[in-house]
Amino acid sequence: MRDIEPRPILPFRVHFNDESVEPVTINACDPAEARKRVAVTHPGKAINKVKVIREKI
């Protein structure tokens, strides 16, 4: 049986269509999971974009 590698957890910044709602940082494996998690914490808020937060070197 082949070992399944765990997917890395990444920080995502979720922006909303309503500019009065501040962007939220969520840890997730991919953008789809980040959207699902934000839908639970911010129900009814339309999501504009989901971006990976990259470290500045």
Short mmCIF file of C-alpha atoms in Angstrom, two decimals:
data_model
loop_
_atom_site.label_atom_id
_atom_site.label_comp_id
_atom_site.label_asym_id
_atom_site.label_seq_id
_atom_site.Cartn_x
_atom_site.Cartn_y
_atom_site.Cartn_z
CA MET A 1 0.00 0.00 0.00
CA ARG A 2 1.29 3.43 -0.93
CA ASP A 3 1.77 6.05 1.78
CA ILE A 4 -0.26 9.19 1.26
CA GLU A 5 1.70 12.36 1.89
CA PRO A 6 -0.12 14.92 3.99
CA ARG A 7 -0.83 18.17 2.19
CA PRO A 8 0.90 21.19 3.69
CA ILE A 9 -1.17 23.71 5.63
CA LEU A 10 -0.77 27.19 4.14
CA PRO A 11 -1.96 30.61 5.27
CA PHE A 12 -4.62 32.09 2.95
CA ARG A 13 -5.97 35.64 2.94
CA VAL A 14 -9.67 35.74 2.05
CA HIS A 15 -11.07 39.03 0.68
CA PHE A 16 -14.78 39.82 0.56
CA ASN A 17 -16.87 41.77 -1.99
CA ASP A 18 -18.08 44.03 0.83
CA GLU A 19 -15.15 46.35 1.56
CA SER A 20 -16.47 47.07 5.05
CA VAL A 21 -15.56 43.48 6.02
CA GLU A 22 -11.84 43.12 6.76
CA PRO A 23 -9.90 40.32 4.99
CA VAL A 24 -9.48 37.16 7.06
CA THR A 25 -6.43 34.90 7.36
CA ILE A 26 -7.27 31.18 7.38
CA ASN A 27 -4.94 28.16 7.53
CA ALA A 28 -5.96 25.50 5.01
CA CYS A 29 -4.59 22.97 2.51
CA ASP A 30 -5.98 24.69 -0.59
CA PRO A 31 -8.15 27.67 -1.61
CA ALA A 32 -11.32 25.56 -1.76
CA GLU A 33 -10.88 24.48 1.86
CA ALA A 34 -10.18 28.10 2.87
CA ARG A 35 -13.46 29.17 1.21
CA LYS A 36 -15.35 26.44 3.09
CA ARG A 37 -13.88 27.46 6.44
CA VAL A 38 -14.66 31.14 5.88
CA ALA A 39 -18.23 30.27 4.87
CA VAL A 40 -18.69 28.82 8.37
CA THR A 41 -17.20 31.81 10.20
CA HIS A 42 -18.68 34.51 7.91
CA PRO A 43 -22.00 33.11 6.60
CA GLY A 44 -23.68 35.11 3.85
CA LYS A 45 -20.59 37.14 2.98
CA ALA A 46 -19.62 36.97 -0.71
CA ILE A 47 -15.96 36.08 -1.22
CA ASN A 48 -14.05 38.11 -3.77
CA LYS A 49 -10.68 36.30 -3.81
CA VAL A 50 -8.51 33.82 -1.90
CA LYS A 51 -4.73 34.23 -2.02
CA VAL A 52 -1.78 32.39 -0.46
CA ILE A 53 0.20 34.62 1.88
CA ARG A 54 3.84 34.37 0.83
CA GLU A 55 6.73 35.27 3.05
CA LYS A 56 8.75 38.26 1.96
CA ILE A 57 12.45 37.45 1.91
#
